[in-house]
Amino acid sequence: MSINISTYKTKNVTKTKKKNDSFFSKEVSFGNRFSDKDKMDFYKELSVLLNSGVDFRKALEILKDQQKKEKHKNLIQGITKEVVQGKALFEALRDSGKFSPYEYFSVKIGEETRKLDEVLLELFQYFDRKVKMRRQLLSVFTYPSFVLLLTFGVLYFMMKYVVPMFATVFKQFGKDLPNLTKKIIFVSEHFSTISIVFGTALISIIAFHFYFKDRTFYRKAISNVIIRIPFFGKLVRKIYITRFCQSLSLLLSAKTPLVTSLDLVQRMISFYPLESSLDMIKKEVTKGTLFSKALAKHSIYDFKLVSLVSVAEQVNKLDDMFERLAKQYDEEVQHQTKMIGVIMEPLIIVIIGLVVGTVLIAMYSPMFDLSKIIQPS
């Protein structure tokens, strides 16, 4: 798609408050939330209807009638009402409060250039990739989470019922027990207290996170910790770089000015290292610095990305290059998430075996030495 709107200025972008959502944000729509999955369907169906020659008002009415949730029907009805009253679609989307600047600015481009169906299709493809990536990540962590929860249940049962039974038997003999057995019995006797302390600490951490999650110092600290986690940190960085490339690909292919594109991307990707770097990159580019040189000053962007962007600048093909980079990074993310699943499943089984095995050994080892513990009457 080649759309020339190079005369657009950064001032066309309406500032909105940014929500700090992680890459594990839920795609399922709860309450009045219009999820990424809902947006994916909305853009796809609206694009198909408009491309088929259905007039704009009728297309929105069809989409409204297809919605199963009343809040979604009301949302599309409100958008339709504003469009009928003479507002542009991008204004209706913006005023609804359910769409990001990235989305309604892209729609504005489509309306101004009479390429709305193409822009809507590209927005569908963007959210389709985003939803697929999230589903893949969730599928990788669902099994380990279930197994860990099951393990905690088994451990709780053993500490509350099995270990106390053994402890009662051991006390009847009145002899010293192995240190490991003593420690397991101690944990069992204080398991309720330990559980309360652990639960309180967990709730406190969660409350602390939600209270400070929008504070710059906290977001910076958390991001630095995540990036330094072996293997997982690289995956998280690559996920956000993929989104960065996908977003720039769409905006630059529509001939959106680079600084405007960077501004939109900065406000839609809530990952502190990227956000802070883009703030400085925008200033550098505005002063006349090459985009690739501005990127090279920040470690979040790897050598491959910087090198290919430098080549793309020379041939004036930034949009094509970011599209290719997005596909490459997306493939790498898919491969790495599969590897996480392959590694984590046996690793968790080993950990579970060690935990349960340690408890069993601690309880049964004194039983094997009964001949030394039992005194003849």
Short mmCIF file of C-alpha atoms in Angstrom, two decimals:
data_model
loop_
_atom_site.label_atom_id
_atom_site.label_comp_id
_atom_site.label_asym_id
_atom_site.label_seq_id
_atom_site.Cartn_x
_atom_site.Cartn_y
_atom_site.Cartn_z
CA MET A 1 0.00 0.00 0.00
CA SER A 2 1.41 3.39 -0.98
CA ILE A 3 -0.40 6.36 0.52
CA ASN A 4 1.09 9.82 0.37
CA ILE A 5 0.30 11.93 3.38
CA SER A 6 3.75 13.33 3.89
CA THR A 7 2.28 16.75 4.65
CA TYR A 8 0.86 15.51 7.95
CA LYS A 9 2.44 17.00 11.04
CA THR A 10 2.92 15.65 14.51
CA LYS A 11 0.31 18.08 15.83
CA ASN A 12 -2.42 15.94 14.24
CA VAL A 13 -1.89 13.35 16.94
CA THR A 14 -4.22 13.69 19.89
CA LYS A 15 -2.60 12.99 23.22
CA THR A 16 -4.29 10.34 25.30
CA LYS A 17 -3.46 8.70 28.58
CA LYS A 18 -1.48 5.56 28.08
CA LYS A 19 -2.36 2.32 29.81
CA ASN A 20 0.46 0.25 31.18
CA ASP A 21 -0.40 -3.20 29.81
CA SER A 22 2.08 -6.02 29.77
CA PHE A 23 2.54 -8.53 26.95
CA PHE A 24 0.55 -10.97 29.08
CA SER A 25 -2.53 -8.77 28.96
CA LYS A 26 -5.68 -10.78 28.65
CA GLU A 27 -7.25 -11.01 25.23
CA VAL A 28 -10.59 -12.08 26.65
CA SER A 29 -13.02 -9.21 27.00
CA PHE A 30 -14.29 -8.62 30.52
CA GLY A 31 -16.89 -5.99 31.36
CA ASN A 32 -16.80 -3.09 28.93
CA ARG A 33 -13.35 -3.85 27.56
CA PHE A 34 -12.96 -4.08 23.78
CA SER A 35 -10.18 -6.65 23.59
CA ASP A 36 -7.54 -7.20 20.92
CA LYS A 37 -9.55 -10.20 19.69
CA ASP A 38 -12.66 -8.01 19.39
CA LYS A 39 -10.67 -5.38 17.50
CA MET A 40 -9.22 -8.02 15.19
CA ASP A 41 -12.73 -9.18 14.22
CA PHE A 42 -14.01 -5.60 13.97
CA TYR A 43 -11.29 -4.46 11.55
CA LYS A 44 -11.44 -7.63 9.45
CA GLU A 45 -15.21 -7.62 8.98
CA LEU A 46 -15.42 -3.86 8.38
CA SER A 47 -12.66 -4.13 5.76
CA VAL A 48 -14.42 -7.00 3.99
CA LEU A 49 -17.78 -5.20 3.99
CA LEU A 50 -16.34 -1.93 2.66
CA ASN A 51 -14.30 -3.76 0.02
CA SER A 52 -17.49 -5.55 -1.07
CA GLY A 53 -19.20 -2.24 -1.79
CA VAL A 54 -21.42 -2.04 1.30
CA ASP A 55 -21.97 1.58 2.31
CA PHE A 56 -20.35 2.77 5.52
CA ARG A 57 -23.47 3.13 7.66
CA LYS A 58 -24.85 -0.25 6.63
CA ALA A 59 -21.49 -1.93 7.34
CA LEU A 60 -21.44 -0.56 10.90
CA GLU A 61 -25.05 -1.63 11.46
CA ILE A 62 -24.21 -5.16 10.30
CA LEU A 63 -21.26 -5.27 12.70
CA LYS A 64 -23.47 -4.02 15.54
CA ASP A 65 -26.06 -6.74 14.91
CA GLN A 66 -23.32 -9.40 14.94
CA GLN A 67 -22.17 -8.51 18.44
CA LYS A 68 -23.25 -10.87 21.23
CA LYS A 69 -22.30 -8.58 24.11
CA GLU A 70 -24.57 -5.65 24.83
CA LYS A 71 -21.66 -3.33 25.68
CA HIS A 72 -20.03 -4.05 22.33
CA LYS A 73 -23.31 -3.35 20.54
CA ASN A 74 -23.59 -0.04 22.37
CA LEU A 75 -19.99 0.82 21.45
CA ILE A 76 -20.52 0.26 17.72
CA GLN A 77 -23.93 1.96 17.88
CA GLY A 78 -22.27 5.00 19.43
CA ILE A 79 -19.62 5.02 16.68
CA THR A 80 -22.35 4.71 14.01
CA LYS A 81 -24.34 7.57 15.55
CA GLU A 82 -21.34 9.92 15.51
CA VAL A 83 -20.50 9.00 11.91
CA VAL A 84 -24.12 9.63 10.82
CA GLN A 85 -23.99 13.02 12.54
CA GLY A 86 -21.07 13.97 10.30
CA LYS A 87 -17.96 12.97 12.23
CA ALA A 88 -15.14 11.08 10.57
CA LEU A 89 -14.66 7.45 11.62
CA PHE A 90 -11.31 8.21 13.24
CA GLU A 91 -12.98 10.88 15.41
CA ALA A 92 -15.70 8.45 16.46
CA LEU A 93 -13.09 5.83 17.37
CA ARG A 94 -11.04 8.39 19.28
CA ASP A 95 -14.04 9.73 21.22
CA SER A 96 -15.13 6.22 22.23
CA GLY A 97 -12.01 5.86 24.38
CA LYS A 98 -11.58 2.20 23.37
CA PHE A 99 -9.00 2.66 20.61
CA SER A 100 -5.35 3.71 20.77
CA PRO A 101 -3.90 6.74 18.93
CA TYR A 102 -2.10 4.25 16.69
CA GLU A 103 -5.44 2.85 15.53
CA TYR A 104 -7.49 5.98 14.99
CA PHE A 105 -4.57 7.82 13.39
CA SER A 106 -4.17 4.92 10.94
CA VAL A 107 -7.91 5.09 10.21
CA LYS A 108 -7.58 8.83 9.61
CA ILE A 109 -4.89 8.09 7.04
CA GLY A 110 -7.22 5.63 5.31
CA GLU A 111 -10.10 8.11 5.23
CA GLU A 112 -7.99 10.98 3.90
CA THR A 113 -6.52 8.85 1.12
CA ARG A 114 -9.62 6.76 0.29
CA LYS A 115 -7.73 3.60 1.24
CA LEU A 116 -9.73 2.82 4.37
CA ASP A 117 -10.36 -0.84 3.49
CA GLU A 118 -6.60 -1.41 3.06
CA VAL A 119 -5.74 0.31 6.33
CA LEU A 120 -8.42 -1.68 8.16
CA LEU A 121 -7.02 -4.89 6.69
CA GLU A 122 -3.52 -4.00 7.91
CA LEU A 123 -4.90 -3.21 11.38
CA PHE A 124 -6.56 -6.64 11.35
CA GLN A 125 -3.25 -8.27 10.42
CA TYR A 126 -1.47 -6.38 13.21
CA PHE A 127 -3.94 -7.52 15.89
CA ASP A 128 -4.04 -11.02 14.41
CA ARG A 129 -0.27 -11.37 14.91
CA LYS A 130 -0.54 -9.85 18.38
CA VAL A 131 -3.32 -12.22 19.47
CA LYS A 132 -1.53 -15.27 18.05
CA MET A 133 1.67 -14.33 19.87
CA ARG A 134 -0.19 -13.91 23.16
CA ARG A 135 -1.99 -17.22 22.74
CA GLN A 136 1.29 -18.98 22.08
CA LEU A 137 2.86 -17.48 25.19
CA LEU A 138 -0.15 -18.41 27.29
CA SER A 139 -0.13 -21.96 25.95
CA VAL A 140 3.53 -22.30 26.93
CA PHE A 141 2.90 -21.19 30.52
CA THR A 142 -0.51 -22.83 31.07
CA TYR A 143 0.81 -26.37 31.55
CA PRO A 144 3.64 -25.43 33.95
CA SER A 145 1.23 -23.26 35.96
CA PHE A 146 -1.27 -26.12 36.25
CA VAL A 147 1.44 -28.59 37.28
CA LEU A 148 2.86 -26.19 39.89
CA LEU A 149 -0.62 -25.63 41.31
CA LEU A 150 -1.19 -29.38 41.47
CA THR A 151 2.19 -29.81 43.16
CA PHE A 152 1.31 -27.25 45.79
CA GLY A 153 -1.92 -29.17 46.44
CA VAL A 154 -0.02 -32.43 46.87
CA LEU A 155 2.55 -30.72 49.11
CA TYR A 156 -0.22 -29.21 51.23
CA PHE A 157 -1.84 -32.64 51.67
CA MET A 158 1.47 -34.22 52.65
CA MET A 159 2.37 -31.50 55.13
CA LYS A 160 -1.07 -31.39 56.74
CA TYR A 161 -1.86 -35.10 56.91
CA VAL A 162 0.97 -37.45 55.89
CA VAL A 163 3.91 -35.88 57.74
CA PRO A 164 2.00 -35.41 61.04
CA MET A 165 1.07 -39.10 60.94
CA PHE A 166 4.73 -40.08 60.61
CA ALA A 167 5.73 -37.53 63.27
CA THR A 168 3.34 -39.15 65.76
CA VAL A 169 4.91 -42.55 65.10
CA PHE A 170 8.44 -41.19 65.47
CA LYS A 171 7.65 -39.52 68.80
CA GLN A 172 6.64 -42.87 70.26
CA PHE A 173 10.18 -44.15 69.79
CA GLY A 174 11.79 -41.16 71.50
CA LYS A 175 15.01 -41.34 69.49
CA ASP A 176 16.87 -38.69 67.49
CA LEU A 177 15.79 -38.30 63.91
CA PRO A 178 17.86 -37.24 60.87
CA ASN A 179 18.19 -33.47 60.43
CA LEU A 180 16.24 -33.55 57.17
CA THR A 181 13.35 -35.35 58.87
CA LYS A 182 13.38 -32.83 61.73
CA LYS A 183 13.23 -29.93 59.29
CA ILE A 184 10.33 -31.45 57.34
CA ILE A 185 8.41 -32.09 60.57
CA PHE A 186 9.11 -28.50 61.70
CA VAL A 187 7.73 -27.15 58.41
CA SER A 188 4.69 -29.41 58.77
CA GLU A 189 3.99 -28.24 62.33
CA HIS A 190 4.19 -24.59 61.27
CA PHE A 191 2.73 -25.05 57.78
CA SER A 192 -0.40 -22.96 58.49
CA THR A 193 1.71 -20.06 59.76
CA ILE A 194 4.14 -20.35 56.84
CA SER A 195 1.21 -20.41 54.38
CA ILE A 196 -0.30 -17.28 55.95
CA VAL A 197 3.04 -15.45 55.84
CA PHE A 198 3.61 -16.53 52.23
CA GLY A 199 0.07 -15.53 51.21
CA THR A 200 0.38 -12.16 52.94
CA ALA A 201 3.72 -11.51 51.25
CA LEU A 202 2.28 -12.47 47.86
CA ILE A 203 -0.75 -10.19 48.30
CA SER A 204 1.54 -7.36 49.45
CA ILE A 205 3.75 -7.77 46.37
CA ILE A 206 0.69 -7.74 44.08
CA ALA A 207 -0.73 -4.66 45.83
CA PHE A 208 2.67 -2.94 45.62
CA HIS A 209 2.83 -3.73 41.91
CA PHE A 210 -0.61 -2.30 41.13
CA TYR A 211 0.05 0.80 43.22
CA PHE A 212 3.40 1.63 41.61
CA LYS A 213 2.98 0.07 38.14
CA ASP A 214 2.55 3.46 36.45
CA ARG A 215 5.46 5.11 38.29
CA THR A 216 8.53 5.66 36.15
CA PHE A 217 11.06 4.46 38.74
CA TYR A 218 9.16 1.20 39.25
CA ARG A 219 8.65 0.49 35.55
CA LYS A 220 12.35 1.14 34.92
CA ALA A 221 13.40 -1.17 37.75
CA ILE A 222 11.05 -3.99 36.73
CA SER A 223 12.11 -3.74 33.07
CA ASN A 224 15.79 -3.93 34.03
CA VAL A 225 15.14 -7.02 36.14
CA ILE A 226 13.12 -8.74 33.39
CA ILE A 227 15.72 -8.07 30.71
CA ARG A 228 18.45 -9.63 32.86
CA ILE A 229 16.60 -12.93 33.37
CA PRO A 230 18.48 -15.58 31.35
CA PHE A 231 16.74 -16.55 28.09
CA PHE A 232 13.37 -15.14 29.22
CA GLY A 233 14.71 -11.57 29.21
CA LYS A 234 15.82 -11.88 25.59
CA LEU A 235 12.42 -13.26 24.65
CA VAL A 236 10.58 -10.34 26.26
CA ARG A 237 12.85 -7.84 24.51
CA LYS A 238 12.28 -9.57 21.18
CA ILE A 239 8.49 -9.56 21.68
CA TYR A 240 8.44 -5.80 22.08
CA ILE A 241 10.89 -5.26 19.24
CA THR A 242 8.53 -7.32 17.06
CA ARG A 243 5.63 -5.04 17.98
CA PHE A 244 7.84 -2.01 17.37
CA CYS A 245 8.66 -3.23 13.85
CA GLN A 246 5.05 -4.21 13.09
CA SER A 247 3.75 -0.81 14.19
CA LEU A 248 6.35 1.17 12.24
CA SER A 249 5.77 -1.00 9.18
CA LEU A 250 2.08 -0.08 9.08
CA LEU A 251 2.58 3.62 9.78
CA LEU A 252 5.52 4.12 7.42
CA SER A 253 3.82 2.18 4.62
CA ALA A 254 1.08 4.80 4.87
CA LYS A 255 3.75 7.52 4.43
CA THR A 256 3.25 8.79 7.97
CA PRO A 257 6.15 11.07 8.94
CA LEU A 258 8.82 9.20 10.88
CA VAL A 259 8.66 11.41 13.98
CA THR A 260 4.86 11.10 14.08
CA SER A 261 5.16 7.32 13.71
CA LEU A 262 7.69 7.13 16.54
CA ASP A 263 5.43 9.25 18.73
CA LEU A 264 2.48 6.90 18.14
CA VAL A 265 4.56 3.78 18.68
CA GLN A 266 6.00 5.22 21.90
CA ARG A 267 2.53 5.72 23.35
CA MET A 268 1.20 2.29 22.40
CA ILE A 269 4.11 0.05 23.50
CA SER A 270 4.30 0.05 27.29
CA PHE A 271 7.82 -1.28 27.80
CA TYR A 272 10.04 1.25 29.55
CA PRO A 273 13.35 0.61 27.72
CA LEU A 274 11.60 1.15 24.37
CA GLU A 275 9.58 4.14 25.55
CA SER A 276 12.54 5.98 27.03
CA SER A 277 14.72 5.26 24.00
CA LEU A 278 12.04 6.47 21.56
CA ASP A 279 11.74 9.74 23.45
CA MET A 280 15.44 10.45 22.83
CA ILE A 281 15.38 9.02 19.28
CA LYS A 282 12.57 11.42 18.30
CA LYS A 283 14.65 14.37 19.47
CA GLU A 284 17.72 13.10 17.59
CA VAL A 285 15.76 12.55 14.35
CA THR A 286 14.14 15.98 14.64
CA LYS A 287 17.63 17.51 14.85
CA GLY A 288 18.64 15.73 11.63
CA THR A 289 20.38 12.62 12.95
CA LEU A 290 19.94 9.50 10.84
CA PHE A 291 17.35 7.13 12.29
CA SER A 292 19.79 4.21 12.29
CA LYS A 293 22.42 6.22 14.18
CA ALA A 294 19.83 7.27 16.75
CA LEU A 295 18.81 3.62 17.22
CA ALA A 296 22.44 2.52 17.59
CA LYS A 297 22.81 4.61 20.76
CA HIS A 298 20.41 2.33 22.66
CA SER A 299 21.22 -1.28 23.56
CA ILE A 300 17.59 -2.39 23.33
CA TYR A 301 17.99 -2.41 19.52
CA ASP A 302 20.31 -5.17 18.33
CA PHE A 303 23.00 -4.87 15.66
CA LYS A 304 20.91 -6.63 13.01
CA LEU A 305 18.04 -4.17 13.33
CA VAL A 306 20.32 -1.12 13.27
CA SER A 307 22.30 -2.41 10.27
CA LEU A 308 19.22 -3.22 8.19
CA VAL A 309 17.57 0.10 9.05
CA SER A 310 20.75 1.85 7.89
CA VAL A 311 20.56 0.02 4.56
CA ALA A 312 16.84 0.80 4.23
CA GLU A 313 17.49 4.50 4.82
CA GLN A 314 19.94 4.59 1.93
CA VAL A 315 17.36 3.17 -0.51
CA ASN A 316 14.36 4.89 1.11
CA LYS A 317 12.59 1.59 1.91
CA LEU A 318 12.07 1.80 5.66
CA ASP A 319 8.49 0.51 5.50
CA ASP A 320 9.48 -2.63 3.58
CA MET A 321 12.45 -3.26 5.86
CA PHE A 322 10.37 -3.01 9.03
CA GLU A 323 7.83 -5.40 7.54
CA ARG A 324 10.59 -7.95 6.89
CA LEU A 325 12.11 -7.39 10.32
CA ALA A 326 8.71 -7.88 11.94
CA LYS A 327 8.32 -11.24 10.20
CA GLN A 328 11.85 -12.33 11.15
CA TYR A 329 11.46 -11.39 14.81
CA ASP A 330 8.00 -12.96 14.92
CA GLU A 331 9.45 -16.26 13.66
CA GLU A 332 12.24 -16.05 16.26
CA VAL A 333 9.71 -15.39 19.03
CA GLN A 334 7.62 -18.39 17.96
CA HIS A 335 10.70 -20.61 17.94
CA GLN A 336 11.87 -19.40 21.36
CA THR A 337 8.44 -19.82 22.96
CA LYS A 338 8.32 -23.40 21.68
CA MET A 339 11.78 -23.97 23.14
CA ILE A 340 10.60 -22.63 26.50
CA GLY A 341 7.78 -25.17 26.46
CA VAL A 342 10.15 -27.99 25.53
CA ILE A 343 12.59 -27.04 28.32
CA MET A 344 10.11 -26.14 31.06
CA GLU A 345 7.97 -29.29 30.98
CA PRO A 346 10.73 -31.78 31.89
CA LEU A 347 12.37 -29.21 34.19
CA ILE A 348 9.18 -28.79 36.21
CA ILE A 349 8.72 -32.56 36.42
CA VAL A 350 12.27 -32.85 37.80
CA ILE A 351 11.61 -30.08 40.36
CA ILE A 352 8.36 -31.74 41.44
CA GLY A 353 10.15 -35.07 41.75
CA LEU A 354 12.86 -33.50 43.92
CA VAL A 355 10.36 -31.79 46.23
CA VAL A 356 8.07 -34.80 46.69
CA GLY A 357 11.04 -37.19 46.78
CA THR A 358 12.75 -35.16 49.50
CA VAL A 359 9.64 -35.32 51.70
CA LEU A 360 9.23 -39.06 51.16
CA ILE A 361 12.91 -39.80 51.85
CA ALA A 362 12.79 -37.68 55.00
CA MET A 363 9.77 -39.63 56.26
CA TYR A 364 10.75 -43.15 55.23
CA SER A 365 14.48 -43.14 56.03
CA PRO A 366 13.87 -43.46 59.80
CA MET A 367 11.44 -46.31 59.09
CA PHE A 368 14.21 -48.28 57.41
CA ASP A 369 16.19 -47.97 60.63
CA LEU A 370 13.45 -49.24 62.93
CA SER A 371 15.64 -52.08 64.21
CA LYS A 372 17.90 -49.48 65.81
CA ILE A 373 15.09 -47.25 67.08
CA ILE A 374 12.76 -49.81 68.64
CA GLN A 375 13.97 -50.90 72.09
CA PRO A 376 13.12 -54.40 73.30
CA SER A 377 10.48 -54.42 76.05
#
